[in-house]
PDB file of C-alpha atoms in Angstrom:
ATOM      1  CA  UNK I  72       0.000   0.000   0.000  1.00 41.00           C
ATOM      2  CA  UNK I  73       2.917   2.569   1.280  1.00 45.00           C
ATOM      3  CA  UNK I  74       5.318   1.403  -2.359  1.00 47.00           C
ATOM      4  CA  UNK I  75       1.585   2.311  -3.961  1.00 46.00           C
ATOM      5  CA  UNK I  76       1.298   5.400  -2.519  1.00 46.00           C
ATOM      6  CA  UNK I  77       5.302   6.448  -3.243  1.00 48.00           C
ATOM      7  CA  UNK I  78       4.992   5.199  -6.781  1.00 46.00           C
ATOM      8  CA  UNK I  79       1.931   7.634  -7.475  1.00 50.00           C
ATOM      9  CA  UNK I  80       3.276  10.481  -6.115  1.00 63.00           C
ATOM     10  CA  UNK I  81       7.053   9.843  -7.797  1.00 79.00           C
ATOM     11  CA  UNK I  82       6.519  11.589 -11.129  1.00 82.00           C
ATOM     12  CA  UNK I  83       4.460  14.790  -9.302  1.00 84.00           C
ATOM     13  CA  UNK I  84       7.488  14.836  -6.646  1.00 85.00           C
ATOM     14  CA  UNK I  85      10.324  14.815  -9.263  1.00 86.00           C
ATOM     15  CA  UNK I  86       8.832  17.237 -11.149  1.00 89.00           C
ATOM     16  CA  UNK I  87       8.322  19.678  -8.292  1.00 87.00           C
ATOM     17  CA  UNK I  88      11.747  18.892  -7.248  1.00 86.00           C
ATOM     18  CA  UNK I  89      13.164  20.074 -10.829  1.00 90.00           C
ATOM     19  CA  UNK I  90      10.886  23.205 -10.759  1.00 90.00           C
ATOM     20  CA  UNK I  91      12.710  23.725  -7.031  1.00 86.00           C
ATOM     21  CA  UNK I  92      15.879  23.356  -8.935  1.00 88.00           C
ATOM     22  CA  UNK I  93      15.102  25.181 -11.017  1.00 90.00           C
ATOM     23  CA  UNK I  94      14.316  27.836  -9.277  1.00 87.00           C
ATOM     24  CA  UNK I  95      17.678  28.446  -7.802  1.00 84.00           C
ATOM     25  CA  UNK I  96      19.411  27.820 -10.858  1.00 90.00           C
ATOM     26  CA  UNK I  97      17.600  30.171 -13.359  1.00 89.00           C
ATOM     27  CA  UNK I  98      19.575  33.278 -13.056  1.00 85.00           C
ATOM     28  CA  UNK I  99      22.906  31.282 -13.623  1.00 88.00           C
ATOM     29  CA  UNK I 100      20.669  29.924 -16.909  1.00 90.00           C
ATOM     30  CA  UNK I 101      20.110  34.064 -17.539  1.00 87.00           C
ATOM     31  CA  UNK I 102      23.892  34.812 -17.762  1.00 87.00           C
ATOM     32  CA  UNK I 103      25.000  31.922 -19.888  1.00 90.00           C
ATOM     33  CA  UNK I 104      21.894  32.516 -22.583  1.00 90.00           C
ATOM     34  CA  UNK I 105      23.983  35.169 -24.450  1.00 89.00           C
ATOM     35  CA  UNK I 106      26.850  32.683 -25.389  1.00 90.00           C
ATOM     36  CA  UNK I 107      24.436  30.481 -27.301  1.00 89.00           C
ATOM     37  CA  UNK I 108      24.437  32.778 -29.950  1.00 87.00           C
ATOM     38  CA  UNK I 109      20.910  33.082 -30.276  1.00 87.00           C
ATOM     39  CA  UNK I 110      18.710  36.003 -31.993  1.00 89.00           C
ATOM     40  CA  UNK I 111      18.814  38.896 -30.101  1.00 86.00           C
ATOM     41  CA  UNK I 112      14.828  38.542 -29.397  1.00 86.00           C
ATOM     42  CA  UNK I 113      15.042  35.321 -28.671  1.00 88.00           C
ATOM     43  CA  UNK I 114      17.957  35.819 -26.062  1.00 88.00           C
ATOM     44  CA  UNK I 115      16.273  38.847 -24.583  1.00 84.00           C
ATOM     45  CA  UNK I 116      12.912  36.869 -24.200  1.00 84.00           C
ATOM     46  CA  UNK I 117      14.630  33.865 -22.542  1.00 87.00           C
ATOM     47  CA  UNK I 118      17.170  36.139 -20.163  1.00 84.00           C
ATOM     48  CA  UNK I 119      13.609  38.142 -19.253  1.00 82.00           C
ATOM     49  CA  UNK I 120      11.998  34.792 -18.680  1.00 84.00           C
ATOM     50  CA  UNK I 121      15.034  33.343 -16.658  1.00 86.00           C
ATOM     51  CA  UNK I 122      15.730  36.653 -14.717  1.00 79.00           C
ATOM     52  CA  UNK I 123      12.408  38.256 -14.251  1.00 75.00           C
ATOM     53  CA  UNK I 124       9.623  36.553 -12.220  1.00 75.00           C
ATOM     54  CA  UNK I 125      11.127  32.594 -13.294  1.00 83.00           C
ATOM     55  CA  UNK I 126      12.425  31.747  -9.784  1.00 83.00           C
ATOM     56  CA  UNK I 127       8.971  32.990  -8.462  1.00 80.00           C
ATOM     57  CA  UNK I 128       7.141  31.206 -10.611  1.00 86.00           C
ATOM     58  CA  UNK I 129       9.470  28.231 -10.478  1.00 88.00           C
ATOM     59  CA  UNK I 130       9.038  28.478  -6.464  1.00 83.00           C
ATOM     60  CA  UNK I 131       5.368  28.136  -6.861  1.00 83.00           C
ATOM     61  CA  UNK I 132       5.273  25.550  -8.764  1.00 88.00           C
ATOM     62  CA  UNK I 133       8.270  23.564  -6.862  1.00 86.00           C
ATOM     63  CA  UNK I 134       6.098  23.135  -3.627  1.00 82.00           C
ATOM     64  CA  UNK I 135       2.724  22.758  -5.535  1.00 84.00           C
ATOM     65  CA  UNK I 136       3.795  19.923  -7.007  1.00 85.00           C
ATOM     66  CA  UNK I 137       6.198  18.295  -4.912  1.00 82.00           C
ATOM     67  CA  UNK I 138       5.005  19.652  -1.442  1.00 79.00           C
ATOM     68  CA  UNK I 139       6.504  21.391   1.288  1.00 72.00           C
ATOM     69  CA  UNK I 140       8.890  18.579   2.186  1.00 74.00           C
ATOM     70  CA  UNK I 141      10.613  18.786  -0.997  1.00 76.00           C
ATOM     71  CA  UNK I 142      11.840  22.486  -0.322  1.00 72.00           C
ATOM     72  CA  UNK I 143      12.490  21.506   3.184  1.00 76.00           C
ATOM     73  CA  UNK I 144      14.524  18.359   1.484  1.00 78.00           C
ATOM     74  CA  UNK I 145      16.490  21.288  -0.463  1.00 75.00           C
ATOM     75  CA  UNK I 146      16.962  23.619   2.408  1.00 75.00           C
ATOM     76  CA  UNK I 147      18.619  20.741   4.101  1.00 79.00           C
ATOM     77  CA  UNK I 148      20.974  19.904   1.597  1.00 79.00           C
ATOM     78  CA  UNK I 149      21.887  23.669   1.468  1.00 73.00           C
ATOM     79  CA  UNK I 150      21.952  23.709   5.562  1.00 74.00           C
ATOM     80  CA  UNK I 151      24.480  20.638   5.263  1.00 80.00           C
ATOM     81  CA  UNK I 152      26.814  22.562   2.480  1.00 78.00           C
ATOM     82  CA  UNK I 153      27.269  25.502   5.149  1.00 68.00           C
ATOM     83  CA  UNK I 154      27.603  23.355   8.019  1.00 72.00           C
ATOM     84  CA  UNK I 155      24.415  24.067   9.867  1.00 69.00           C
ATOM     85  CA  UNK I 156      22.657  21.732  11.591  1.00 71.00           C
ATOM     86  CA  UNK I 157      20.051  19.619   9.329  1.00 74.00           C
ATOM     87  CA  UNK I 158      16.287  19.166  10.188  1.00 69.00           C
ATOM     88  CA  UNK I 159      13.493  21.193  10.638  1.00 67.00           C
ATOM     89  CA  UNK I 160      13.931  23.645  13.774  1.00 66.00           C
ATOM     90  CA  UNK I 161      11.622  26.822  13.987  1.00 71.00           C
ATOM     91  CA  UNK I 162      13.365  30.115  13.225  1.00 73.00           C
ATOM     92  CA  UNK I 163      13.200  32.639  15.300  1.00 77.00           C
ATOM     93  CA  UNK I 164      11.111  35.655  14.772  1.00 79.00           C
ATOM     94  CA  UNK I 165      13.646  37.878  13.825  1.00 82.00           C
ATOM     95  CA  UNK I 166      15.281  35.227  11.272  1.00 80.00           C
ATOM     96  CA  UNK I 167      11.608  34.693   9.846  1.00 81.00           C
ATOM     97  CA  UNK I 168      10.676  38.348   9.460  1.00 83.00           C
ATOM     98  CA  UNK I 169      14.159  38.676   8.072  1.00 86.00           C
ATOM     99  CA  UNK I 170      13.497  35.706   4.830  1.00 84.00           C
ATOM    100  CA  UNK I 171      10.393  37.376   4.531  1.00 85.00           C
ATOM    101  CA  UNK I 172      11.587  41.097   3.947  1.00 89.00           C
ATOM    102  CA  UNK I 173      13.972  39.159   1.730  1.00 89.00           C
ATOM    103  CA  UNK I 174      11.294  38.077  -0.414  1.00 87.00           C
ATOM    104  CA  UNK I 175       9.589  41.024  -0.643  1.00 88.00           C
ATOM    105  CA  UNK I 176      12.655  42.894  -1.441  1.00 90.00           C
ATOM    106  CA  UNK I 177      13.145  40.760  -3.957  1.00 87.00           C
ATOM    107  CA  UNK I 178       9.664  40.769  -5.805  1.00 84.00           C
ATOM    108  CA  UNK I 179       9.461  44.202  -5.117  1.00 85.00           C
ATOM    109  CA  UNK I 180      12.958  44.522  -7.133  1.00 83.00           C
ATOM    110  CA  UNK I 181      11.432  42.211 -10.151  1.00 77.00           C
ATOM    111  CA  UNK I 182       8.385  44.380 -10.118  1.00 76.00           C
ATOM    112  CA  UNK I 183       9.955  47.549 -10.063  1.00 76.00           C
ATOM    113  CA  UNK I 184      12.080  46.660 -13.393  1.00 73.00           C
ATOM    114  CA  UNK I 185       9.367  44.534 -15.026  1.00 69.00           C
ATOM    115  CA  UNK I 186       6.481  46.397 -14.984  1.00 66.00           C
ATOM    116  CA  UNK I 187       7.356  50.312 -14.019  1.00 64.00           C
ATOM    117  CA  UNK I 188       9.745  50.837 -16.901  1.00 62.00           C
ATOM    118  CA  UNK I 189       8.389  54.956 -16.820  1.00 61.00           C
ATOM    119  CA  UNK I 190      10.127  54.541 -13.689  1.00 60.00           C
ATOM    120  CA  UNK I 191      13.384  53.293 -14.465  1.00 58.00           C
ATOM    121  CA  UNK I 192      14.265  55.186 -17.390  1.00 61.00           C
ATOM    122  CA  UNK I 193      17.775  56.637 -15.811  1.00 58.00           C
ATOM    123  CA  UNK I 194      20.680  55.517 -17.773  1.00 59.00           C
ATOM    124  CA  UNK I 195      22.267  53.499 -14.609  1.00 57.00           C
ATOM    125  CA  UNK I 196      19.122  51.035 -14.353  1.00 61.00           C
ATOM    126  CA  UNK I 197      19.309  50.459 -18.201  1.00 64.00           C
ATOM    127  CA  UNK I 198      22.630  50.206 -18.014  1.00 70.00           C
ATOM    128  CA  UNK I 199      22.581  47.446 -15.236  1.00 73.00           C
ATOM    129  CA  UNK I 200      18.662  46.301 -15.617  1.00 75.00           C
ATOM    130  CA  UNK I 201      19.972  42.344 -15.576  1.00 75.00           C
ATOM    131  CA  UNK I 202      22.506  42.946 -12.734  1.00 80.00           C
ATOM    132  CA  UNK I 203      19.719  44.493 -10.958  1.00 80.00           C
ATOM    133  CA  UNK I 204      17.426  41.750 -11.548  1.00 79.00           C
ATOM    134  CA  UNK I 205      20.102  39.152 -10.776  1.00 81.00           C
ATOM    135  CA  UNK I 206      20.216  40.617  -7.560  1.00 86.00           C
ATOM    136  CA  UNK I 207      16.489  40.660  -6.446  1.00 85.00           C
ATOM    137  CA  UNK I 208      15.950  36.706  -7.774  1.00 82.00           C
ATOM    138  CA  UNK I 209      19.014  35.956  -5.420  1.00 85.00           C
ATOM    139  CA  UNK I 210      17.449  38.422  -2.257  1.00 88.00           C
ATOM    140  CA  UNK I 211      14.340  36.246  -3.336  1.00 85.00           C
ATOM    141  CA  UNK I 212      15.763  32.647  -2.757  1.00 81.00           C
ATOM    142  CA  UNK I 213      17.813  33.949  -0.052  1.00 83.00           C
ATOM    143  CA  UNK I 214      14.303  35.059   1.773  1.00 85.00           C
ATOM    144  CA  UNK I 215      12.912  31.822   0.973  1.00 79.00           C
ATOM    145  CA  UNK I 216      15.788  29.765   2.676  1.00 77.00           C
ATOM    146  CA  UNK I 217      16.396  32.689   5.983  1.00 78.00           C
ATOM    147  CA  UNK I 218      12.415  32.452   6.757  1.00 77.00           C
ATOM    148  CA  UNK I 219      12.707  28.843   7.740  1.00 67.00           C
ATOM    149  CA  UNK I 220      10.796  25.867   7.734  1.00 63.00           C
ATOM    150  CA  UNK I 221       7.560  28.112   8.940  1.00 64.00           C
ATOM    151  CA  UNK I 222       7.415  29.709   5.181  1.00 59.00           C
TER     152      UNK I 222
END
């Protein structure tokens, strides 16, 4: 009954777990894109895709499909690479209100550049618009990981 159960909910789980993967790994993806030698619209399209909104999205869909103990499976491996302590342990409320002003921060950042281009028409934010962006899907994941197993 239990191998039934596991079997069913193997191709949902290793899909989620990709999407989870994927969610850390898609402004790495961003950078490289240029070096395939691509169109320039096509390149643009995918580093928008990759940098703006992906690991979000990817987030979403991550522990939709695969379930809370998936991320926590991933935050464990991560705790293990920076010699924490592995398991789930409840953060504290300063380190939880700290992820979560990391994920706003970061949204807010991929808002800001996505949608209020009026905004951001100064030379220095064209200039650096995928830095920038690079920097609020890393605050993002960051938040994601600081806020603990209660997020």
């Amino acid at each position: 009954m239990q191998e039934n159960q596991e079997s069913k909910k193997g191709g949902r789980y290793k899909l989620g777990m990709f999407f989870l993967i994927l969610m850390m790994v898609s402004p790495g993806i961003a950078l490289v894109i240029p070096s395939l030698g691509l169109s320039e619209t096509l390149t643009l399209s995918l580093q928008g895709f990759f940098f703006i909104g992906g690991p979000e999205v990817f987030m979403v869909l991550g522990v939709y499909l695969a379930g809370k103990e998936a991320l926590t499976s991933i935050k464990n491996v991560l705790k293990k690479m920076l010699g924490m302590p592995i398991g789930e342990y409840a953060a504290s409320e300063q380190q939880y209100r700290l992820g979560l002003t990391f994920v706003f921060v970061g949204m807010l950042i991929t808002f800001i550049m996505s949608y209020l281009p009026v905004l951001i028409q100064s030379g220095f934010f064209i200039a650096y618009d995928l830095w920038i962006n690079l920097v609020g899907d890393i605050v993002f994941i960051l938040g994601v990981f600081i806020a603990g197993e209660q997020f």
